[in-house]
Amino acid sequence: MAGLNAGNHDDTYVTFFAPIWKGFESVLAHASDIVDLHLSTTISHQMLLAMAAMTDLCTLKLVDCHLSTRSQTHLPRLASVINASFILTSDDDDDADTILLLLALLPNLRMLCVNGTSRKPFRMYQIGSETRDKSPRRIERIHLAHIARDQLPALGLWIRRMAEVHGE
């Protein structure tokens, strides 16, 4: 099933989408010259491997994306990505903010955009202390919209830790 975790979906859903996900994996594996990638799908380990191999990939925009795994072990770094946007448009997706786990894979990130919705703000707990040693070296520009207010201290702490880890 294209390396995807089907635990959250019924068999009909998985059966229908499995060839589509496998197609995404195949396209990404053969698209090494991509500079700007916009996705709105479940992102599998194979997709991450393909994106990591894209040495020219500078901008990554993820709209309503999900990770097929929550484990960060053995995930490749996307070292060429300097601009990343995480955008949530659905108000009824309880796991949408888990996509922020990808921040730990973006060591050279310079611009970060995180947009939730007014009824479903992003929760920043996903970028907590466990990613301390994997945080980006320097973020120069941040755009935040509809972040859960009680999560702003966590974001501030993450940015401060990022500076401490990288000696700034």
mmCIF file of C-alpha atoms in Angstrom:
data_model
loop_
_atom_site.group_PDB
_atom_site.id
_atom_site.type_symbol
_atom_site.label_atom_id
_atom_site.label_comp_id
_atom_site.label_asym_id
_atom_site.label_seq_id
_atom_site.Cartn_x
_atom_site.Cartn_y
_atom_site.Cartn_z
ATOM 1 C CA MET A 1 0.000 0.000 0.000
ATOM 2 C CA ALA A 2 2.776 2.444 -0.875
ATOM 3 C CA GLY A 3 4.202 2.378 2.648
ATOM 4 C CA LEU A 4 1.227 4.214 4.136
ATOM 5 C CA ASN A 5 -0.340 3.675 7.534
ATOM 6 C CA ALA A 6 -3.950 2.797 6.874
ATOM 7 C CA GLY A 7 -4.899 2.712 10.539
ATOM 8 C CA ASN A 8 -7.043 5.833 10.298
ATOM 9 C CA HIS A 9 -9.017 4.834 7.205
ATOM 10 C CA ASP A 10 -11.397 2.065 6.271
ATOM 11 C CA ASP A 11 -10.436 -0.574 3.706
ATOM 12 C CA THR A 12 -12.427 1.013 0.877
ATOM 13 C CA TYR A 13 -10.612 4.324 1.316
ATOM 14 C CA VAL A 14 -7.216 2.626 1.393
ATOM 15 C CA THR A 15 -8.010 0.404 -1.584
ATOM 16 C CA PHE A 16 -9.072 3.411 -3.631
ATOM 17 C CA PHE A 17 -6.150 5.689 -2.737
ATOM 18 C CA ALA A 18 -3.276 3.155 -2.591
ATOM 19 C CA PRO A 19 -2.512 3.341 -6.353
ATOM 20 C CA ILE A 20 -2.704 7.142 -6.248
ATOM 21 C CA TRP A 21 -0.247 7.322 -3.340
ATOM 22 C CA LYS A 22 2.052 4.865 -5.102
ATOM 23 C CA GLY A 23 1.839 7.075 -8.206
ATOM 24 C CA PHE A 24 2.871 10.137 -6.164
ATOM 25 C CA GLU A 25 5.848 8.186 -4.853
ATOM 26 C CA SER A 26 6.868 7.198 -8.381
ATOM 27 C CA VAL A 27 6.540 10.725 -9.765
ATOM 28 C CA LEU A 28 8.561 12.238 -6.923
ATOM 29 C CA ALA A 29 11.263 9.586 -7.286
ATOM 30 C CA HIS A 30 11.751 10.608 -10.939
ATOM 31 C CA ALA A 31 11.449 14.388 -10.505
ATOM 32 C CA SER A 32 14.919 15.256 -9.261
ATOM 33 C CA ASP A 33 15.039 18.807 -10.700
ATOM 34 C CA ILE A 34 12.033 20.184 -8.798
ATOM 35 C CA VAL A 35 12.666 23.549 -7.128
ATOM 36 C CA ASP A 36 9.183 24.370 -5.803
ATOM 37 C CA LEU A 37 6.944 21.533 -4.549
ATOM 38 C CA HIS A 38 3.333 21.927 -3.408
ATOM 39 C CA LEU A 39 1.591 18.859 -1.965
ATOM 40 C CA SER A 40 -1.821 18.099 -0.531
ATOM 41 C CA THR A 41 -1.730 14.389 0.274
ATOM 42 C CA THR A 42 -0.515 11.844 2.781
ATOM 43 C CA ILE A 43 3.284 11.894 2.761
ATOM 44 C CA SER A 44 4.936 8.490 2.980
ATOM 45 C CA HIS A 45 8.484 7.563 3.933
ATOM 46 C CA GLN A 46 9.211 6.888 0.239
ATOM 47 C CA MET A 47 8.018 10.386 -0.678
ATOM 48 C CA LEU A 48 10.333 11.870 1.961
ATOM 49 C CA LEU A 49 13.245 9.868 0.547
ATOM 50 C CA ALA A 50 12.459 11.193 -2.934
ATOM 51 C CA MET A 51 12.208 14.788 -1.667
ATOM 52 C CA ALA A 52 15.521 14.424 0.191
ATOM 53 C CA ALA A 53 17.157 13.395 -3.086
ATOM 54 C CA MET A 54 15.939 16.610 -4.783
ATOM 55 C CA THR A 55 19.057 18.729 -4.336
ATOM 56 C CA ASP A 56 17.424 21.776 -5.984
ATOM 57 C CA LEU A 57 14.242 21.698 -3.875
ATOM 58 C CA CYS A 58 14.051 25.120 -2.185
ATOM 59 C CA THR A 59 10.358 25.622 -1.408
ATOM 60 C CA LEU A 60 7.981 23.121 0.144
ATOM 61 C CA LYS A 61 4.291 23.987 0.553
ATOM 62 C CA LEU A 62 2.124 21.441 2.353
ATOM 63 C CA VAL A 63 -1.641 21.999 2.344
ATOM 64 C CA ASP A 64 -3.699 19.637 4.507
ATOM 65 C CA CYS A 65 -0.941 17.026 4.374
ATOM 66 C CA HIS A 66 -0.496 14.137 6.769
ATOM 67 C CA LEU A 67 2.472 11.957 7.600
ATOM 68 C CA SER A 68 2.050 8.238 7.115
ATOM 69 C CA THR A 69 4.235 7.699 10.177
ATOM 70 C CA ARG A 70 4.746 9.686 13.358
ATOM 71 C CA SER A 71 8.117 8.122 14.033
ATOM 72 C CA GLN A 72 10.989 10.467 13.260
ATOM 73 C CA THR A 73 13.596 7.723 13.345
ATOM 74 C CA HIS A 74 15.310 7.041 10.055
ATOM 75 C CA LEU A 75 13.586 9.898 8.261
ATOM 76 C CA PRO A 76 15.765 11.748 5.758
ATOM 77 C CA ARG A 77 16.656 15.396 6.115
ATOM 78 C CA LEU A 78 15.488 17.752 3.380
ATOM 79 C CA ALA A 79 18.669 19.827 3.470
ATOM 80 C CA SER A 80 17.957 21.909 0.361
ATOM 81 C CA VAL A 81 14.591 23.252 1.608
ATOM 82 C CA ILE A 82 14.887 26.847 2.810
ATOM 83 C CA ASN A 83 11.203 27.893 2.537
ATOM 84 C CA ALA A 84 8.375 25.842 4.060
ATOM 85 C CA SER A 85 4.650 26.456 4.423
ATOM 86 C CA PHE A 86 2.295 24.319 6.491
ATOM 87 C CA ILE A 87 -1.313 25.216 5.714
ATOM 88 C CA LEU A 88 -4.472 23.789 7.249
ATOM 89 C CA THR A 89 -7.797 24.493 5.553
ATOM 90 C CA SER A 90 -10.000 21.853 7.203
ATOM 91 C CA ASP A 91 -11.698 22.585 10.519
ATOM 92 C CA ASP A 92 -12.436 18.936 11.321
ATOM 93 C CA ASP A 93 -8.997 17.301 11.133
ATOM 94 C CA ASP A 94 -7.751 16.489 14.624
ATOM 95 C CA ASP A 95 -4.303 15.268 13.500
ATOM 96 C CA ALA A 96 -3.484 18.022 11.007
ATOM 97 C CA ASP A 97 -0.808 19.636 13.145
ATOM 98 C CA THR A 98 1.284 16.456 13.276
ATOM 99 C CA ILE A 99 2.676 17.592 9.921
ATOM 100 C CA LEU A 100 4.803 20.029 11.942
ATOM 101 C CA LEU A 101 6.994 17.040 12.837
ATOM 102 C CA LEU A 102 8.589 17.665 9.436
ATOM 103 C CA LEU A 103 10.245 20.802 10.824
ATOM 104 C CA ALA A 104 12.853 18.536 12.394
ATOM 105 C CA LEU A 105 13.821 17.406 8.876
ATOM 106 C CA LEU A 106 14.486 20.943 7.583
ATOM 107 C CA PRO A 107 17.897 21.948 8.998
ATOM 108 C CA ASN A 108 18.448 24.884 6.618
ATOM 109 C CA LEU A 109 15.008 26.465 6.864
ATOM 110 C CA ARG A 110 15.011 30.268 6.486
ATOM 111 C CA MET A 111 11.297 31.050 5.968
ATOM 112 C CA LEU A 112 8.506 29.357 7.915
ATOM 113 C CA CYS A 113 4.796 29.872 7.269
ATOM 114 C CA VAL A 114 2.214 28.147 9.477
ATOM 115 C CA ASN A 115 -1.496 28.798 8.834
ATOM 116 C CA GLY A 116 -4.373 27.214 10.707
ATOM 117 C CA THR A 117 -8.026 28.190 10.500
ATOM 118 C CA SER A 118 -10.043 30.364 12.860
ATOM 119 C CA ARG A 119 -11.994 27.344 14.106
ATOM 120 C CA LYS A 120 -9.047 24.915 14.125
ATOM 121 C CA PRO A 121 -5.803 26.683 15.050
ATOM 122 C CA PHE A 122 -2.514 24.839 14.745
ATOM 123 C CA ARG A 123 -1.072 23.354 17.917
ATOM 124 C CA MET A 124 2.666 23.923 18.161
ATOM 125 C CA TYR A 125 3.365 21.101 20.614
ATOM 126 C CA GLN A 126 4.654 19.059 17.698
ATOM 127 C CA ILE A 127 7.813 21.159 17.529
ATOM 128 C CA GLY A 128 8.710 20.712 21.188
ATOM 129 C CA SER A 129 11.904 19.779 22.967
ATOM 130 C CA GLU A 130 12.351 16.372 21.320
ATOM 131 C CA THR A 131 13.418 18.135 18.120
ATOM 132 C CA ARG A 132 15.920 20.385 19.887
ATOM 133 C CA ASP A 133 18.985 18.863 18.280
ATOM 134 C CA LYS A 134 17.303 18.790 14.876
ATOM 135 C CA SER A 135 15.967 22.327 14.712
ATOM 136 C CA PRO A 136 16.766 24.615 11.768
ATOM 137 C CA ARG A 137 19.950 26.665 12.055
ATOM 138 C CA ARG A 138 18.371 30.028 11.382
ATOM 139 C CA ILE A 139 14.881 31.145 10.542
ATOM 140 C CA GLU A 140 14.860 34.662 9.119
ATOM 141 C CA ARG A 141 11.164 35.069 8.336
ATOM 142 C CA ILE A 142 8.116 33.649 10.103
ATOM 143 C CA HIS A 143 4.467 34.043 9.126
ATOM 144 C CA LEU A 144 1.933 32.666 11.612
ATOM 145 C CA ALA A 145 -1.836 32.727 11.270
ATOM 146 C CA HIS A 146 -4.387 31.025 13.485
ATOM 147 C CA ILE A 147 -1.949 29.430 15.891
ATOM 148 C CA ALA A 148 -3.542 28.329 19.163
ATOM 149 C CA ARG A 149 -2.815 31.198 21.569
ATOM 150 C CA ASP A 150 -1.798 28.898 24.385
ATOM 151 C CA GLN A 151 0.865 27.479 22.063
ATOM 152 C CA LEU A 152 2.733 30.734 21.398
ATOM 153 C CA PRO A 153 5.053 30.227 24.397
ATOM 154 C CA ALA A 154 6.017 26.810 22.970
ATOM 155 C CA LEU A 155 6.869 28.454 19.654
ATOM 156 C CA GLY A 156 8.942 31.127 21.399
ATOM 157 C CA LEU A 157 10.778 28.477 23.398
ATOM 158 C CA TRP A 158 11.507 26.494 20.227
ATOM 159 C CA ILE A 159 12.960 29.571 18.499
ATOM 160 C CA ARG A 160 15.078 30.385 21.572
ATOM 161 C CA ARG A 161 16.372 26.809 21.786
ATOM 162 C CA MET A 162 17.175 26.909 18.096
ATOM 163 C CA ALA A 163 19.420 29.926 18.682
ATOM 164 C CA GLU A 164 21.082 28.288 21.705
ATOM 165 C CA VAL A 165 21.791 25.014 19.912
ATOM 166 C CA HIS A 166 23.377 26.816 16.972
ATOM 167 C CA GLY A 167 25.300 29.344 19.071
ATOM 168 C CA GLU A 168 23.479 32.517 18.086
#
